[in-house]
Structures are given as structure tokens and as C-alpha cells.
JSON list of C-alpha atoms in Angstrom, two decimals:
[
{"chain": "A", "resi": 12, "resn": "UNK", "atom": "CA", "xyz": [27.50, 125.65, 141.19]},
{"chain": "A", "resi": 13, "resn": "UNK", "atom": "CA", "xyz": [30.27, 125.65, 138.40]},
{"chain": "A", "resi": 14, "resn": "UNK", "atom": "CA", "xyz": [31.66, 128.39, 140.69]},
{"chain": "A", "resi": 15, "resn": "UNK", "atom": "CA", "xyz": [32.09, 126.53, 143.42]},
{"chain": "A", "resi": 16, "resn": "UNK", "atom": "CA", "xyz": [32.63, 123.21, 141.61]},
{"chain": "A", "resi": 17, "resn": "UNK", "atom": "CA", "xyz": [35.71, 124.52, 139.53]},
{"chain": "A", "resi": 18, "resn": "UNK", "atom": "CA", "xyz": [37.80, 125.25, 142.04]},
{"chain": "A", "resi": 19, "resn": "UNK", "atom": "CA", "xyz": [37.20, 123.15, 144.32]},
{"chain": "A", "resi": 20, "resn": "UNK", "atom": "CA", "xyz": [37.85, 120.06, 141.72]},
{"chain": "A", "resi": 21, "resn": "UNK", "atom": "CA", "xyz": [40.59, 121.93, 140.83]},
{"chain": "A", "resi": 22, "resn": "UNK", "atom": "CA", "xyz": [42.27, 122.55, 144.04]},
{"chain": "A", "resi": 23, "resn": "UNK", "atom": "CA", "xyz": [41.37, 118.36, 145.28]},
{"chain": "A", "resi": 24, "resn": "UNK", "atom": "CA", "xyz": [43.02, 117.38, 141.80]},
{"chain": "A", "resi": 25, "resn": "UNK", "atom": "CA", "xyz": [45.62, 119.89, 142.43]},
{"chain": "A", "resi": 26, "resn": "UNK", "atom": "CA", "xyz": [46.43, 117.87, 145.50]},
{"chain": "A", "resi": 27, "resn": "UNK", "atom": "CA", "xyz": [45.91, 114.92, 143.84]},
{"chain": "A", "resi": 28, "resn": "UNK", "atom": "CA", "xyz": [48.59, 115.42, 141.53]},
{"chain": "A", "resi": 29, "resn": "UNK", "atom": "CA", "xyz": [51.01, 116.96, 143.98]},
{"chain": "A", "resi": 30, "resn": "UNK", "atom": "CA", "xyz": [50.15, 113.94, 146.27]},
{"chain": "A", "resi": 31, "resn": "UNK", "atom": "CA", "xyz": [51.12, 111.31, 143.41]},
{"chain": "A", "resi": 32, "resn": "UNK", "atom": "CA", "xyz": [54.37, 113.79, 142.47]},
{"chain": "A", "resi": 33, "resn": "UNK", "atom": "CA", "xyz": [55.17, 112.96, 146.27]},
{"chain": "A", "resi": 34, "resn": "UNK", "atom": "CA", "xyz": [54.68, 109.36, 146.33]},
{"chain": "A", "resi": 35, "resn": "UNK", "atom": "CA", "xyz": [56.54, 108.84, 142.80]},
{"chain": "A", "resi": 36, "resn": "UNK", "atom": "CA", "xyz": [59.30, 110.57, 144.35]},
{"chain": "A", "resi": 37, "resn": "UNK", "atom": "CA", "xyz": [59.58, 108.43, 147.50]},
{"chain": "A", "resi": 38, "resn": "UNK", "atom": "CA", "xyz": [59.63, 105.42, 145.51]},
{"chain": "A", "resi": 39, "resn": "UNK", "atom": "CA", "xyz": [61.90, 107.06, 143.25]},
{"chain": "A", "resi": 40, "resn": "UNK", "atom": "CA", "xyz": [64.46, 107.79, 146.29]},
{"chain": "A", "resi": 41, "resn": "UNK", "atom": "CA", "xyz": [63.44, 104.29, 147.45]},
{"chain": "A", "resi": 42, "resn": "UNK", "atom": "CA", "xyz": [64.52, 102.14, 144.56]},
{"chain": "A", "resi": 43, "resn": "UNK", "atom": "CA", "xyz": [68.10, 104.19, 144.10]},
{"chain": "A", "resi": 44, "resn": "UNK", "atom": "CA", "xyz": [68.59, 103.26, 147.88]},
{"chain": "A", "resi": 45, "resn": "UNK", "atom": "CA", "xyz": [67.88, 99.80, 147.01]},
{"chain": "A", "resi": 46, "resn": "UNK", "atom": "CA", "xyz": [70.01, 99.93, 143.66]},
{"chain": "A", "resi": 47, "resn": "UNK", "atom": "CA", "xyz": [72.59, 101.03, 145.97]},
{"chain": "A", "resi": 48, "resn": "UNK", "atom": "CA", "xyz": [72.19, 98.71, 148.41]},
{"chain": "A", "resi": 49, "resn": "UNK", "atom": "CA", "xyz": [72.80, 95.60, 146.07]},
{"chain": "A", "resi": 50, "resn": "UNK", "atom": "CA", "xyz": [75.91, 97.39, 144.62]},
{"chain": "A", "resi": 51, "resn": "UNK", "atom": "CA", "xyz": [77.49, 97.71, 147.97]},
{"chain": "A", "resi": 52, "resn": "UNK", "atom": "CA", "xyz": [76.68, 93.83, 148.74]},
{"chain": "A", "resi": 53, "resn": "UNK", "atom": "CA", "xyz": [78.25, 92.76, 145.34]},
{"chain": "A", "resi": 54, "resn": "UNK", "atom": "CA", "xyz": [80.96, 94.85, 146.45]},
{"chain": "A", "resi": 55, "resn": "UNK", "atom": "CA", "xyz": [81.26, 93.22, 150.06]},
{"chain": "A", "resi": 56, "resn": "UNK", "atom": "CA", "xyz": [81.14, 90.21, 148.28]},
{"chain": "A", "resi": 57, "resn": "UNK", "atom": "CA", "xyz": [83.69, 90.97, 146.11]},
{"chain": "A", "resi": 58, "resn": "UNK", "atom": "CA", "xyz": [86.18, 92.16, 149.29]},
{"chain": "A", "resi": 59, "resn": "UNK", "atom": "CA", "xyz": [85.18, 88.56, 150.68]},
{"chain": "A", "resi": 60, "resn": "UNK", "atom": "CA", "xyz": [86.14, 86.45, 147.71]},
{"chain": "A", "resi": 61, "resn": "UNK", "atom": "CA", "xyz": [89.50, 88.26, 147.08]},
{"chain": "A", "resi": 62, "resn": "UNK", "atom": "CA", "xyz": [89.92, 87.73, 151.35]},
{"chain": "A", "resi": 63, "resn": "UNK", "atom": "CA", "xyz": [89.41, 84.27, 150.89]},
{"chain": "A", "resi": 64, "resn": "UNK", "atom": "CA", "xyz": [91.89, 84.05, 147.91]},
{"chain": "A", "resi": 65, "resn": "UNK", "atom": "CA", "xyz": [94.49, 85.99, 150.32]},
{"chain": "A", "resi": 66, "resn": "UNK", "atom": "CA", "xyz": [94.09, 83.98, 152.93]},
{"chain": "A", "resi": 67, "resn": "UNK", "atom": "CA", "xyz": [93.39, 80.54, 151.17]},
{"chain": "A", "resi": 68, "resn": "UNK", "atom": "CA", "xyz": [95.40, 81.04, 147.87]},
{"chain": "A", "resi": 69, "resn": "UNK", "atom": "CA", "xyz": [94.29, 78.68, 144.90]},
{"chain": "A", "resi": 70, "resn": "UNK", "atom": "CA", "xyz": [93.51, 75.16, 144.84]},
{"chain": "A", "resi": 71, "resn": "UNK", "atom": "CA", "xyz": [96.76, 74.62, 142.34]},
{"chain": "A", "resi": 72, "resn": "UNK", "atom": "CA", "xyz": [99.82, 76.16, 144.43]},
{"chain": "A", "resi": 73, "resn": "UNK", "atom": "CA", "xyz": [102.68, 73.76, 144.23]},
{"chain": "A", "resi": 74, "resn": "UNK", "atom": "CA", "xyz": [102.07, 73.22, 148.10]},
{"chain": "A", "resi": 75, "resn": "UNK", "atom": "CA", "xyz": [98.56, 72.07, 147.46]},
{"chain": "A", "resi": 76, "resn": "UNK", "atom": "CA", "xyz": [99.31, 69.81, 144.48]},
{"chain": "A", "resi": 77, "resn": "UNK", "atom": "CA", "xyz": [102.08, 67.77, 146.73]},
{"chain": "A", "resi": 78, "resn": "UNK", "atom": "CA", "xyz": [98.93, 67.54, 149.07]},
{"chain": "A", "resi": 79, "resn": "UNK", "atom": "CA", "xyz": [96.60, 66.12, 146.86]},
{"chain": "A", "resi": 80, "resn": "UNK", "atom": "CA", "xyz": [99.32, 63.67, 145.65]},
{"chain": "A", "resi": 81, "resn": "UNK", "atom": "CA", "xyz": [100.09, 62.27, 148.98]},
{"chain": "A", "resi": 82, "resn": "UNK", "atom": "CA", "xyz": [95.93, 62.52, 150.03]},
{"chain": "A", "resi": 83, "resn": "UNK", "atom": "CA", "xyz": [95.24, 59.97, 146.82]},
{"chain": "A", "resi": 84, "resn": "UNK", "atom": "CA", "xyz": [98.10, 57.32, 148.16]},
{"chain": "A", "resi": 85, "resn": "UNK", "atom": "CA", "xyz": [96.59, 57.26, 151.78]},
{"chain": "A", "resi": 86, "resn": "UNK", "atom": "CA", "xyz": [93.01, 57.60, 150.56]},
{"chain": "A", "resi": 87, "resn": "UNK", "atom": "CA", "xyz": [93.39, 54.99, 148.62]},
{"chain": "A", "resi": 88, "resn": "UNK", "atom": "CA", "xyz": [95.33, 52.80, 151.60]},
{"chain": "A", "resi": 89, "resn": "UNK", "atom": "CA", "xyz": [92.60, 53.68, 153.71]},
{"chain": "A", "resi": 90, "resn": "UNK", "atom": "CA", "xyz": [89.50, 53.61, 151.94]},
{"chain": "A", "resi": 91, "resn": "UNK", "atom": "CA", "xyz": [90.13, 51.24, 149.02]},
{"chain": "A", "resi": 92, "resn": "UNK", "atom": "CA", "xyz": [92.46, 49.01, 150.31]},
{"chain": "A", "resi": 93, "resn": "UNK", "atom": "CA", "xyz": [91.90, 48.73, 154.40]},
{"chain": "A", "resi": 94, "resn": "UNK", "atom": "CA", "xyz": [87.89, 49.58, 154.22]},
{"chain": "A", "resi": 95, "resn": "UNK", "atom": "CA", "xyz": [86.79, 48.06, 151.16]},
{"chain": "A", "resi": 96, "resn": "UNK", "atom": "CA", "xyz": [89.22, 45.32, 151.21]},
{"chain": "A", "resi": 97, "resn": "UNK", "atom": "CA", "xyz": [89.94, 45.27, 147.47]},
{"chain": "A", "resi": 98, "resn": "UNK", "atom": "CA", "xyz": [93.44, 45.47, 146.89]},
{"chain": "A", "resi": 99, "resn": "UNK", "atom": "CA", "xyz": [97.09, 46.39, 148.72]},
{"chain": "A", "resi": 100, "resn": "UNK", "atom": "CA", "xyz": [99.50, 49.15, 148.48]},
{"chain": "A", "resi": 101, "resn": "UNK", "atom": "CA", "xyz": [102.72, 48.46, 148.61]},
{"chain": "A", "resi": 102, "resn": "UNK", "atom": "CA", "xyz": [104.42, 50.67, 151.33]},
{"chain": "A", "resi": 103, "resn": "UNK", "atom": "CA", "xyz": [106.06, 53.81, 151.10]},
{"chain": "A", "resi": 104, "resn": "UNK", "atom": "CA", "xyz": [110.15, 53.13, 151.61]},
{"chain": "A", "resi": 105, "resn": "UNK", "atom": "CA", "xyz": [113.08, 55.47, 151.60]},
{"chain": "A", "resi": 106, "resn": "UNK", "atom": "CA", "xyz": [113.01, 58.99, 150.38]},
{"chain": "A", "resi": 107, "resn": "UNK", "atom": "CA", "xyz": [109.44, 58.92, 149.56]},
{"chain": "A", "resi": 108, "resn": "UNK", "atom": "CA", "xyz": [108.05, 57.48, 152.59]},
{"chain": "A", "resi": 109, "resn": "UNK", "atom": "CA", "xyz": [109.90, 60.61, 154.32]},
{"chain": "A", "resi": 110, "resn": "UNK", "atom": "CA", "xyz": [108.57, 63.09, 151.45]},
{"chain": "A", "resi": 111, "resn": "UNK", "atom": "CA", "xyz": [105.18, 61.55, 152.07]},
{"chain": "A", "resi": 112, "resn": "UNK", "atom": "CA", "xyz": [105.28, 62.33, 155.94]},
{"chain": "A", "resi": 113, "resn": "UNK", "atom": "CA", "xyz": [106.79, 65.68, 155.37]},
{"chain": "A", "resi": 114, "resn": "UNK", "atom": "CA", "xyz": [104.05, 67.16, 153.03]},
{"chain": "A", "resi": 115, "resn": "UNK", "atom": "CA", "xyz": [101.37, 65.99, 155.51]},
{"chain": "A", "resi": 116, "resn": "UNK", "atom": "CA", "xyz": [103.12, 67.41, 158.34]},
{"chain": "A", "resi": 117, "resn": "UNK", "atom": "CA", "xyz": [103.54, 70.84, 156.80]},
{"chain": "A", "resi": 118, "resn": "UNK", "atom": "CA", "xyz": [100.37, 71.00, 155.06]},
{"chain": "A", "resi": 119, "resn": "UNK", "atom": "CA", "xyz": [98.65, 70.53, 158.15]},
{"chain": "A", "resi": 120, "resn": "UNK", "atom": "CA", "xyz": [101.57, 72.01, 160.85]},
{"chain": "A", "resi": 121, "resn": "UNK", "atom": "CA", "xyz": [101.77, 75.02, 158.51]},
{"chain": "A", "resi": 122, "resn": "UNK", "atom": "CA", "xyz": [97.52, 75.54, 158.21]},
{"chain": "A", "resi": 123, "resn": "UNK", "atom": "CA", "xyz": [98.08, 75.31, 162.15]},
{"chain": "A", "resi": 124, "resn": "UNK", "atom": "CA", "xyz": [100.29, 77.88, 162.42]},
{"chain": "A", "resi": 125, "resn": "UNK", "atom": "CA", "xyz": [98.73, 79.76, 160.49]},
{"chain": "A", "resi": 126, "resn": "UNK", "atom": "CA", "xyz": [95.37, 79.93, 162.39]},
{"chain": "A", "resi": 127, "resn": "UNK", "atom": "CA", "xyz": [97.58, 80.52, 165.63]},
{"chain": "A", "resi": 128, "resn": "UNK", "atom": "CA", "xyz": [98.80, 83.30, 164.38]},
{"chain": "A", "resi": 129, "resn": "UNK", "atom": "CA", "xyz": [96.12, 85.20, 162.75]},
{"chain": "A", "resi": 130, "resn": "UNK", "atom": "CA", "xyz": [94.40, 84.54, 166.43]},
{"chain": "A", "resi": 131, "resn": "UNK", "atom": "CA", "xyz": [97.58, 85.96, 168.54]},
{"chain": "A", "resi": 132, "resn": "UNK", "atom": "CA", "xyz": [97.43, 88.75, 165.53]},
{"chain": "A", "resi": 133, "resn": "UNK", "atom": "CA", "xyz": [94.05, 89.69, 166.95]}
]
């Protein structure tokens, strides 16, 4: 019996073993695809972010500031003043009522433009 026994256990555990060696290395090869995986999406995500920046630029370029300036005055025409009904603005007159017009008018002419472009680009 131990003759027949001993190899035979040995051989099954034999296989066993070789079986788990297999397995480990699958999962082995399966999480460095993974690991790999999420380092090329933090890359891609990366690529996007530094797109966006290219294409967007940041929220404190001089033309953006002018923007915001001139989005206060008429949000605060609009919402405080016309909608709420708690105050009035004085108008804009001269020079700055021009200056005023202008930076809306390229702010959203040159975003326009823009756009255009990058679809004729295409």
C-alpha cells in the first residue's frame, strides 16, 4: 500500500503545487496588468488636464480678470438691482461704458472664434 500510496500522493501533490505555482503566477501577471493599467489612466489624465490648461489657460490671465470685472457690474445690474429690486447702478458713461462693451465683446467674440476655428482645424 505505502508503495502505491507514496507516489501517487506524491505525484497529486506534485500537481498540486505546480497547479498553485500556475495560478499565483496568473494573478501575479494579472495585478502588474492592472498596476499598469491605472498608471496609464493617471497618465491620460494628466495629458487631459495640461489639454485643458492649453486650451483654457488659467482662471487669472489679464483677459479673464477684465472679464470678471465687467461680469460683477452687470451681475450686479441684473440680479441685484433689476431682479431683486434693491438698489441702482449708476450707468456706465464715456470711456468705460466703451471698455465695458469691448471686454464682453472679445471675451465672448474671441471664445467664438476660437471654437470656429479649432472646428474648421478639424
Amino acid at each position: 500500500m505505502s508503495f502505491i500510496g507514496g507516489p501517487v500522493i506524491k505525484g497529486l501533490i506534485d500537481a498540486y503545487n505546480a497547479h498553485l505555482q500556475a495560478v499565483t503566477q496568473d494573478k501575479t501577471i494579472a495585478a502588474d496588468l492592472a498596476g499598469k493599467e491605472i498608471a496609464a489612466q493617471q497618465l491620460e489624465i494628466q495629458a487631459d488636464t495640461q489639454l485643458k490648461i492649453a486650451e483654457i489657460g488659467h482662471p487669472w490671465e489679464p483677459e479673464k480678470l477684465a472679464f470678471y470685472i465687467v461680469l460683477v457690474f452687470f451681475a450686479k445690474c441684473v440680479i441685484w438691482d433689476t431682479v431683486l429690486g434693491l438698489g441702482t447702478t449708476p450707468s456706465l458713461k464715456g470711456d468705460v461704458s466703451m471698455w465695458a462693451g469691448l471686454v464682453m465683446s472679445f471675451y465672448f467674440g474671441k471664445r467664438t472664434f476660437e471654437n470656429v476655428a479649432r472646428i474648421i482645424k478639424r
